[in-house]
mmCIF file of C-alpha atoms in Angstrom:
data_model
loop_
_atom_site.group_PDB
_atom_site.id
_atom_site.type_symbol
_atom_site.label_atom_id
_atom_site.label_comp_id
_atom_site.label_asym_id
_atom_site.label_seq_id
_atom_site.Cartn_x
_atom_site.Cartn_y
_atom_site.Cartn_z
ATOM 1 C CA LEU A 1 94.331 46.794 56.929
ATOM 2 C CA VAL A 2 92.721 49.034 59.537
ATOM 3 C CA ILE A 3 96.087 49.681 61.161
ATOM 4 C CA VAL A 4 97.727 50.504 57.843
ATOM 5 C CA LEU A 5 94.882 52.856 56.941
ATOM 6 C CA THR A 6 95.180 54.540 60.328
ATOM 7 C CA LEU A 7 98.866 55.136 59.744
ATOM 8 C CA CYS A 8 98.138 56.546 56.293
ATOM 9 C CA PHE A 9 95.543 58.908 57.759
ATOM 10 C CA LEU A 10 98.027 60.109 60.365
ATOM 11 C CA ILE A 11 100.659 60.884 57.757
ATOM 12 C CA ALA A 12 98.087 62.501 55.465
ATOM 13 C CA GLY A 13 96.812 64.594 58.375
ATOM 14 C CA CYS A 14 100.323 65.773 59.096
ATOM 15 C CA GLY A 15 100.793 66.781 55.464
ATOM 16 C CA LEU A 16 97.458 68.572 55.289
ATOM 17 C CA TYR A 17 98.196 70.468 58.474
ATOM 18 C CA GLY A 18 101.540 71.498 57.040
ATOM 19 C CA LEU A 19 99.829 72.782 53.895
ATOM 20 C CA TYR A 20 97.230 74.629 55.959
ATOM 21 C CA THR A 21 99.746 76.348 58.203
ATOM 22 C CA THR A 22 101.986 77.179 55.258
ATOM 23 C CA SER A 23 99.002 78.777 53.550
ATOM 24 C CA ARG A 24 98.316 80.798 56.689
ATOM 25 C CA PHE A 25 101.924 81.952 56.724
ATOM 26 C CA ASN A 26 101.762 82.985 53.076
ATOM 27 C CA ASN A 27 98.538 84.889 53.712
ATOM 28 C CA LEU A 28 100.159 86.648 56.640
ATOM 29 C CA ILE A 29 103.052 87.721 54.441
ATOM 30 C CA ASP A 30 100.616 89.008 51.813
ATOM 31 C CA ASP A 31 98.682 90.947 54.436
ATOM 32 C CA MET A 32 101.874 92.443 55.775
ATOM 33 C CA TYR A 33 102.883 93.585 52.275
ATOM 34 C CA SER A 34 99.453 94.947 51.454
ATOM 35 C CA SER A 35 98.679 96.667 54.747
ATOM 36 C CA GLU A 36 102.099 97.774 55.936
ATOM 37 C CA VAL A 37 104.566 98.081 53.066
ATOM 38 C CA ARG A 38 102.037 99.606 50.676
ATOM 39 C CA GLY A 39 100.861 101.837 53.502
ATOM 40 C CA ILE A 40 104.375 103.253 53.871
ATOM 41 C CA SER A 41 104.572 103.821 50.118
ATOM 42 C CA SER A 42 101.218 105.597 50.140
ATOM 43 C CA VAL A 43 102.199 107.929 52.983
ATOM 44 C CA MET A 44 105.518 108.743 51.331
ATOM 45 C CA GLN A 45 103.759 109.507 48.052
ATOM 46 C CA THR A 46 101.352 111.836 49.850
ATOM 47 C CA ASN A 47 104.315 113.568 51.474
ATOM 48 C CA LEU A 48 105.940 114.035 48.050
ATOM 49 C CA ASP A 49 102.709 115.518 46.696
ATOM 50 C CA ALA A 50 102.638 117.963 49.609
ATOM 51 C CA ILE A 51 106.264 118.958 48.892
ATOM 52 C CA TYR A 52 105.385 119.412 45.208
ATOM 53 C CA THR A 53 102.450 121.616 46.176
ATOM 54 C CA ASN A 54 104.693 123.885 48.244
ATOM 55 C CA TRP A 55 107.238 123.988 45.421
ATOM 56 C CA ALA A 56 104.556 125.023 42.918
ATOM 57 C CA MET A 57 103.482 127.851 45.230
ATOM 58 C CA LEU A 58 107.049 129.096 45.615
ATOM 59 C CA ALA A 59 107.611 128.876 41.858
ATOM 60 C CA SER A 60 104.453 130.912 41.308
ATOM 61 C CA LEU A 61 105.619 133.597 43.742
ATOM 62 C CA LEU A 62 109.034 133.845 42.095
ATOM 63 C CA GLU A 63 107.532 134.284 38.639
ATOM 64 C CA ASP A 64 106.958 137.908 37.605
ATOM 65 C CA ASP A 65 104.897 137.018 34.549
ATOM 66 C CA LEU A 66 101.243 136.835 35.611
ATOM 67 C CA GLN A 67 100.241 134.031 33.229
ATOM 68 C CA LYS A 68 103.194 131.837 34.227
ATOM 69 C CA SER A 69 102.524 132.579 37.864
ATOM 70 C CA GLN A 70 98.905 131.489 37.483
ATOM 71 C CA ALA A 71 100.052 128.361 35.624
ATOM 72 C CA TYR A 72 102.170 127.416 38.630
ATOM 73 C CA GLY A 73 99.119 128.115 40.712
ATOM 74 C CA GLU A 74 97.203 125.506 38.709
ATOM 75 C CA ASP A 75 100.067 123.068 39.319
ATOM 76 C CA MET A 76 99.644 123.766 42.996
ATOM 77 C CA ALA A 77 95.905 123.065 42.713
ATOM 78 C CA ARG A 78 96.620 119.701 41.095
ATOM 79 C CA GLY A 79 99.114 118.952 43.838
ATOM 80 C CA VAL A 80 96.544 119.756 46.523
ATOM 81 C CA GLU A 81 94.044 117.438 44.867
ATOM 82 C CA ALA A 82 96.680 114.686 44.731
ATOM 83 C CA VAL A 83 97.369 115.127 48.456
ATOM 84 C CA ARG A 84 93.647 114.847 49.255
ATOM 85 C CA LYS A 85 93.328 111.664 47.204
ATOM 86 C CA GLY A 86 96.483 110.362 48.837
ATOM 87 C CA MET A 87 95.052 110.938 52.305
ATOM 88 C CA ASP A 88 91.898 109.067 51.308
ATOM 89 C CA HIS A 89 94.090 106.221 50.099
ATOM 90 C CA VAL A 90 96.171 106.269 53.279
ATOM 91 C CA ARG A 91 93.048 105.730 55.381
ATOM 92 C CA GLU A 92 92.609 102.303 53.772
ATOM 93 C CA PHE A 93 95.813 101.098 55.460
ATOM 94 C CA PHE A 94 95.271 102.575 58.916
ATOM 95 C CA VAL A 95 92.527 100.285 60.200
ATOM 96 C CA THR A 96 94.117 99.199 63.475
ATOM 97 C CA PRO A 97 93.373 101.112 66.716
ATOM 98 C CA GLU A 98 96.869 102.620 66.606
ATOM 99 C CA GLY A 99 96.412 103.597 62.966
ATOM 100 C CA LYS A 100 93.062 105.248 63.647
ATOM 101 C CA ARG A 101 94.593 107.162 66.533
ATOM 102 C CA LEU A 102 97.310 108.499 64.208
ATOM 103 C CA LEU A 103 94.660 109.523 61.689
ATOM 104 C CA GLU A 104 92.776 111.430 64.364
ATOM 105 C CA GLN A 105 95.967 113.241 65.320
ATOM 106 C CA ILE A 106 96.787 114.333 61.780
ATOM 107 C CA GLN A 107 93.248 115.216 60.736
ATOM 108 C CA PRO A 108 93.217 118.752 62.288
ATOM 109 C CA THR A 109 96.591 119.544 60.695
ATOM 110 C CA PHE A 110 95.444 118.211 57.342
ATOM 111 C CA ALA A 111 92.217 120.212 57.527
ATOM 112 C CA SER A 112 94.180 123.400 58.291
ATOM 113 C CA TRP A 113 96.620 122.680 55.476
ATOM 114 C CA SER A 114 93.788 122.017 53.025
ATOM 115 C CA LYS A 115 92.044 125.257 54.000
ATOM 116 C CA GLU A 116 95.208 127.358 53.659
ATOM 117 C CA ALA A 117 96.035 125.616 50.367
ATOM 118 C CA ASP A 118 92.614 126.600 48.941
ATOM 119 C CA THR A 119 93.213 130.163 50.099
ATOM 120 C CA MET A 120 96.610 130.295 48.401
ATOM 121 C CA ILE A 121 95.195 128.852 45.195
ATOM 122 C CA SER A 122 92.499 131.503 45.121
ATOM 123 C CA ILE A 123 95.116 134.202 45.679
ATOM 124 C CA LEU A 124 97.399 132.824 42.954
ATOM 125 C CA ARG A 125 94.462 132.791 40.533
ATOM 126 C CA SER A 126 93.743 136.431 41.284
ATOM 127 C CA ASP A 127 95.433 139.482 39.784
ATOM 128 C CA MET A 128 97.471 140.145 42.934
ATOM 129 C CA SER A 129 101.136 140.682 42.222
ATOM 130 C CA SER A 130 103.680 138.090 43.249
ATOM 131 C CA GLU A 131 105.428 140.600 45.481
ATOM 132 C CA ASP A 132 102.236 141.337 47.407
ATOM 133 C CA ILE A 133 101.590 137.614 47.802
ATOM 134 C CA ARG A 134 105.146 136.997 49.019
ATOM 135 C CA ASN A 135 104.790 139.687 51.658
ATOM 136 C CA GLY A 136 101.309 138.626 52.725
ATOM 137 C CA GLN A 137 100.265 136.691 55.823
ATOM 138 C CA ASP A 138 98.528 134.000 53.804
ATOM 139 C CA ARG A 139 101.811 132.759 52.384
ATOM 140 C CA ARG A 140 103.404 132.608 55.855
ATOM 141 C CA ARG A 141 100.440 130.717 57.279
ATOM 142 C CA PHE A 142 100.522 128.233 54.404
ATOM 143 C CA GLU A 143 104.256 127.614 54.796
ATOM 144 C CA LYS A 144 103.834 127.145 58.536
ATOM 145 C CA VAL A 145 100.965 124.681 58.238
ATOM 146 C CA THR A 146 102.810 122.889 55.405
ATOM 147 C CA ALA A 147 105.785 122.318 57.698
ATOM 148 C CA GLU A 148 103.454 120.978 60.399
ATOM 149 C CA PHE A 149 101.712 118.745 57.897
ATOM 150 C CA ALA A 150 105.047 117.405 56.602
ATOM 151 C CA ALA A 151 106.124 116.623 60.171
ATOM 152 C CA LYS A 152 102.886 114.680 60.759
ATOM 153 C CA LEU A 153 103.430 112.741 57.544
ATOM 154 C CA LYS A 154 106.930 111.839 58.715
ATOM 155 C CA GLU A 155 105.380 110.525 61.920
ATOM 156 C CA PHE A 156 103.031 108.513 59.725
ATOM 157 C CA VAL A 157 105.968 106.950 57.890
ATOM 158 C CA ALA A 158 107.725 106.128 61.158
ATOM 159 C CA ALA A 159 104.526 104.618 62.596
ATOM 160 C CA LYS A 160 103.918 102.544 59.486
ATOM 161 C CA SER A 161 107.524 101.342 59.561
ATOM 162 C CA ASP A 162 107.059 100.199 63.152
ATOM 163 C CA MET A 163 103.848 98.404 62.166
ATOM 164 C CA ALA A 164 105.645 96.701 59.281
ATOM 165 C CA LYS A 165 108.409 95.543 61.639
ATOM 166 C CA GLN A 166 105.810 94.203 64.065
ATOM 167 C CA ALA A 167 104.045 92.411 61.219
ATOM 168 C CA SER A 168 107.381 90.904 60.215
ATOM 169 C CA VAL A 169 107.948 89.728 63.803
ATOM 170 C CA ASP A 170 104.445 88.230 63.897
ATOM 171 C CA SER A 171 104.969 86.423 60.599
ATOM 172 C CA THR A 172 108.318 85.048 61.788
ATOM 173 C CA SER A 173 106.709 83.875 65.013
ATOM 174 C CA GLU A 174 103.897 82.222 63.066
ATOM 175 C CA TYR A 175 106.426 80.504 60.807
ATOM 176 C CA ASN A 176 108.423 79.221 63.809
ATOM 177 C CA HIS A 177 105.264 77.890 65.436
ATOM 178 C CA THR A 178 104.336 76.227 62.169
ATOM 179 C CA VAL A 179 107.706 74.492 61.931
ATOM 180 C CA VAL A 180 107.442 73.294 65.526
ATOM 181 C CA TYR A 181 103.918 71.939 65.012
ATOM 182 C CA ILE A 182 104.906 70.156 61.815
ATOM 183 C CA LEU A 183 107.942 68.600 63.500
ATOM 184 C CA ILE A 184 105.757 67.440 66.401
ATOM 185 C CA PHE A 185 103.270 65.894 63.997
ATOM 186 C CA ILE A 186 106.056 64.229 62.029
ATOM 187 C CA CYS A 187 107.625 62.808 65.209
ATOM 188 C CA PHE A 188 104.232 61.587 66.345
ATOM 189 C CA ALA A 189 103.585 59.982 62.971
ATOM 190 C CA VAL A 190 107.015 58.302 63.028
ATOM 191 C CA VAL A 191 106.515 56.983 66.560
ATOM 192 C CA ALA A 192 102.979 55.851 65.730
ATOM 193 C CA GLY A 193 104.273 54.197 62.564
ATOM 194 C CA LEU A 194 106.968 52.353 64.463
ATOM 195 C CA ALA A 195 104.493 51.244 67.118
ATOM 196 C CA LEU A 196 101.980 50.108 64.523
ATOM 197 C CA GLY A 197 104.698 48.378 62.524
ATOM 198 C CA TYR A 198 105.881 46.558 65.618
ATOM 199 C CA SER A 199 102.296 45.547 66.428
ATOM 200 C CA ILE A 200 101.730 44.297 62.909
ATOM 201 C CA ALA A 201 104.991 42.341 63.033
ATOM 202 C CA ARG A 202 103.976 40.786 66.352
ATOM 203 C CA LEU A 203 100.603 39.820 64.940
ATOM 204 C CA ILE A 204 102.355 37.917 62.174
ATOM 205 C CA THR A 205 105.550 36.554 63.729
ATOM 206 C CA VAL A 206 104.137 35.299 67.057
ATOM 207 C CA PRO A 207 101.498 32.935 65.582
ATOM 208 C CA LEU A 208 103.879 31.877 62.818
ATOM 209 C CA GLY A 209 106.447 31.049 65.480
ATOM 210 C CA GLN A 210 103.878 28.894 67.291
ATOM 211 C CA ILE A 211 103.002 27.101 64.067
ATOM 212 C CA VAL A 212 106.694 26.434 63.351
ATOM 213 C CA ASP A 213 107.236 25.066 66.881
ATOM 214 C CA THR A 214 104.150 22.882 66.562
ATOM 215 C CA ALA A 215 105.313 21.556 63.204
ATOM 216 C CA LYS A 216 108.712 20.671 64.696
ATOM 217 C CA LYS A 217 107.085 18.777 67.575
ATOM 218 C CA ILE A 218 104.823 16.905 65.164
ATOM 219 C CA SER A 219 107.851 15.917 63.126
ATOM 220 C CA GLU A 220 109.301 14.510 66.328
ATOM 221 C CA GLY A 221 106.177 12.379 66.857
ATOM 222 C CA GLN A 222 104.316 14.563 69.350
ATOM 223 C CA LEU A 223 100.835 14.449 67.837
ATOM 224 C CA ASP A 224 99.015 15.903 70.840
ATOM 225 C CA VAL A 225 100.448 19.420 70.552
ATOM 226 C CA ARG A 226 98.114 22.286 69.740
ATOM 227 C CA THR A 227 98.577 25.979 69.030
ATOM 228 C CA SER A 228 97.061 28.461 71.512
ATOM 229 C CA PHE A 229 95.379 30.893 69.125
ATOM 230 C CA GLN A 230 92.467 31.098 66.723
ATOM 231 C CA ARG A 231 92.381 33.478 63.791
ATOM 232 C CA ARG A 232 90.312 33.980 60.678
ATOM 233 C CA ASP A 233 93.019 35.272 58.361
ATOM 234 C CA GLU A 234 95.528 33.355 56.255
ATOM 235 C CA ILE A 235 97.576 32.410 59.321
ATOM 236 C CA GLY A 236 94.415 30.992 60.894
ATOM 237 C CA VAL A 237 93.761 28.940 57.757
ATOM 238 C CA LEU A 238 97.330 27.620 57.900
ATOM 239 C CA ASN A 239 96.913 26.722 61.580
ATOM 240 C CA ASP A 240 93.588 24.970 60.956
ATOM 241 C CA SER A 241 95.121 23.007 58.079
ATOM 242 C CA LEU A 242 97.976 21.924 60.339
ATOM 243 C CA GLN A 243 95.560 20.793 63.055
ATOM 244 C CA THR A 244 93.450 18.921 60.495
ATOM 245 C CA MET A 245 96.544 17.232 59.149
ATOM 246 C CA VAL A 246 97.549 16.137 62.670
ATOM 247 C CA ALA A 247 94.058 14.759 63.373
ATOM 248 C CA SER A 248 94.059 12.843 60.079
ATOM 249 C CA LEU A 249 97.521 11.519 60.800
ATOM 250 C CA LYS A 250 96.433 10.267 64.242
ATOM 251 C CA VAL A 251 93.411 8.505 62.730
ATOM 252 C CA LYS A 252 95.566 6.715 60.142
ATOM 253 C CA ILE A 253 98.066 5.672 62.781
ATOM 254 C CA GLU A 254 95.288 4.258 64.973
ATOM 255 C CA GLU A 255 93.823 2.378 61.993
ATOM 256 C CA ALA A 256 97.243 0.970 61.150
ATOM 257 C CA THR A 257 97.756 -0.306 64.678
#
């Protein structure tokens, strides 16, 4: 019973380890999706908001009607606010040392872009004509810093893509290790099961073989034969009964003679 229970525990342990490692693999995939894939999506959305902001400014400058021009200016203001929220959201996904380093690199460019964007919004809300704004230095500075900011965001996307690829490699490696460990455990359980099965078979067949040989010798008239083992299980009871029968038979034979 102890041997059978041991074998059951080995197989159960193998199964539990497989479930544990599979759960780890699934969690790794979820982390990769959450931290890397969503991070790429967030950066790309921020980049689109920055492009929309620049488009709203250009649309405002091309509009001769003051009210429509100021309306485009309000669209630009909403775009700037979306970019700021997007950058706050992006920071949630750049928690690794490499990610923090990228954030530090883009922060000065983002600060300059945000400052120039506020300046342009204030100008677009003023009564300055579109032609004066188009020919002004503020517009040129904003377009320049917007191009720099867009380039940094592209670097962000490339960096996040590399991180996602690395996460994919790590998850694949973890999965391969998991498969190897499970196969090792299964092989060990099979070998242990065979060894335990062989041991159990020996524990049963060897004493039974001795009892059979003893019974044959008794049938041939050899009443002095004895088995060479003592057990307390059913085989032991059978052996004791055989020995008792032989002793009783010898007593009856002696009485008869």
